[in-house]
C-alpha cells in the first residue's frame, strides 16, 4: 500500500480493533430532544466520513500513533427510555474497558445524560464534570421533560458522586431564569461566561477550572459545539453569538487535558444539515485530533 492510500482510511488510519486501543469512540445519533432545529443525529457518520481525508498530525506537527477503537453507533430506537438505557450500557462498557479515554459523538446534548450516568457509576470516588457551552443546561424540566437537551447538567447532578463544587461551565451566554436561580443557590459551581473568557483570557479561566476540580477520581469533559462562536461553528441548532473561538476552545482543552484526569469526552450538537462546507464537523474533528495528541503526549510522560 502506498503512503498516499494509507491515510484514506477511517480515522486517518488510526482505527484499530485492539481492546486496549488508547481511545474508544461511540456515536450516539439521537436528536429527538432538541427544542428547535435538529439534524444532530447525522453528526457521527458525517464526522467519520471526513476522517479519511485528514492527515495524521496535530497542529504542532506531532505524528499521531494513538489507536482508536470505533464501536460504531448506538442503534436507533423509537422508545426514548430504552434508547437511553442502551446508550448507558454501551458507554459503560467503553468507559470500563482498557481505553485511556472514551470519546462520544452526539447527538443532541440530551445524550450526555445516559453517557454521564454510565461515567459516574464507573467510579467509586467523586468525579468532575466540565461543560464548554453557551448554555448551562440546568433546567429541572424543559418543555415538560426532565431529559431534554436543556436538562443535561441538572440531571448529571443527580449522580451522588458529582457535587456542584466539581461542576464547571465555560463560555456561558444564554440562560433560563431557573438556571440563574440554581446558580445563585449553588455559587460553588464554576461559572465562566463568554465575556469573562474575553476579558480575562482563556488561560486564566482554564487555571480556575483546574484549581476548582481537584480531589476527584476522574473528569468528564462535555463540548457542546454551540459553546464556540457561530462564526466558527454555524452548523448547530441554537447558535449564540459572542462566544469563544475554536482557537480558544483548543487552548482550554490543552490545559485541561494536561492537568486533570479526563477519562471521557463528548462533542454534541453538531448538525450537518445546518452546516456550511462541513466547517462545524471539521471543528469537531480538529478538536478530536488535538485531543488524541494530548492523550498521546500524556502516555509518553
Ligand atoms: Mn448549548
CSV table of C-alpha atoms and ligand atoms in Angstrom, one decimal, residues 109 131 133-135 137 224 226-227 238 269, ligand 1:
chain,number,residue,atom,x,y,z
A,109,UNK,CA,-27.0,17.3,24.3
A,131,UNK,CA,-19.2,21.7,30.2
A,133,UNK,CA,-21.3,25.5,26.3
A,134,UNK,CA,-23.2,28.7,25.7
A,135,UNK,CA,-26.0,27.3,27.9
A,137,UNK,CA,-28.5,23.1,30.8
A,224,UNK,CA,-21.4,21.5,23.2
A,226,UNK,CA,-22.6,25.9,20.4
A,227,UNK,CA,-20.2,26.9,23.2
A,238,UNK,CA,-29.2,27.0,18.8
A,269,UNK,CA,-25.0,19.4,19.0
B,1,LIG,MN1,-25.7,24.6,24.3
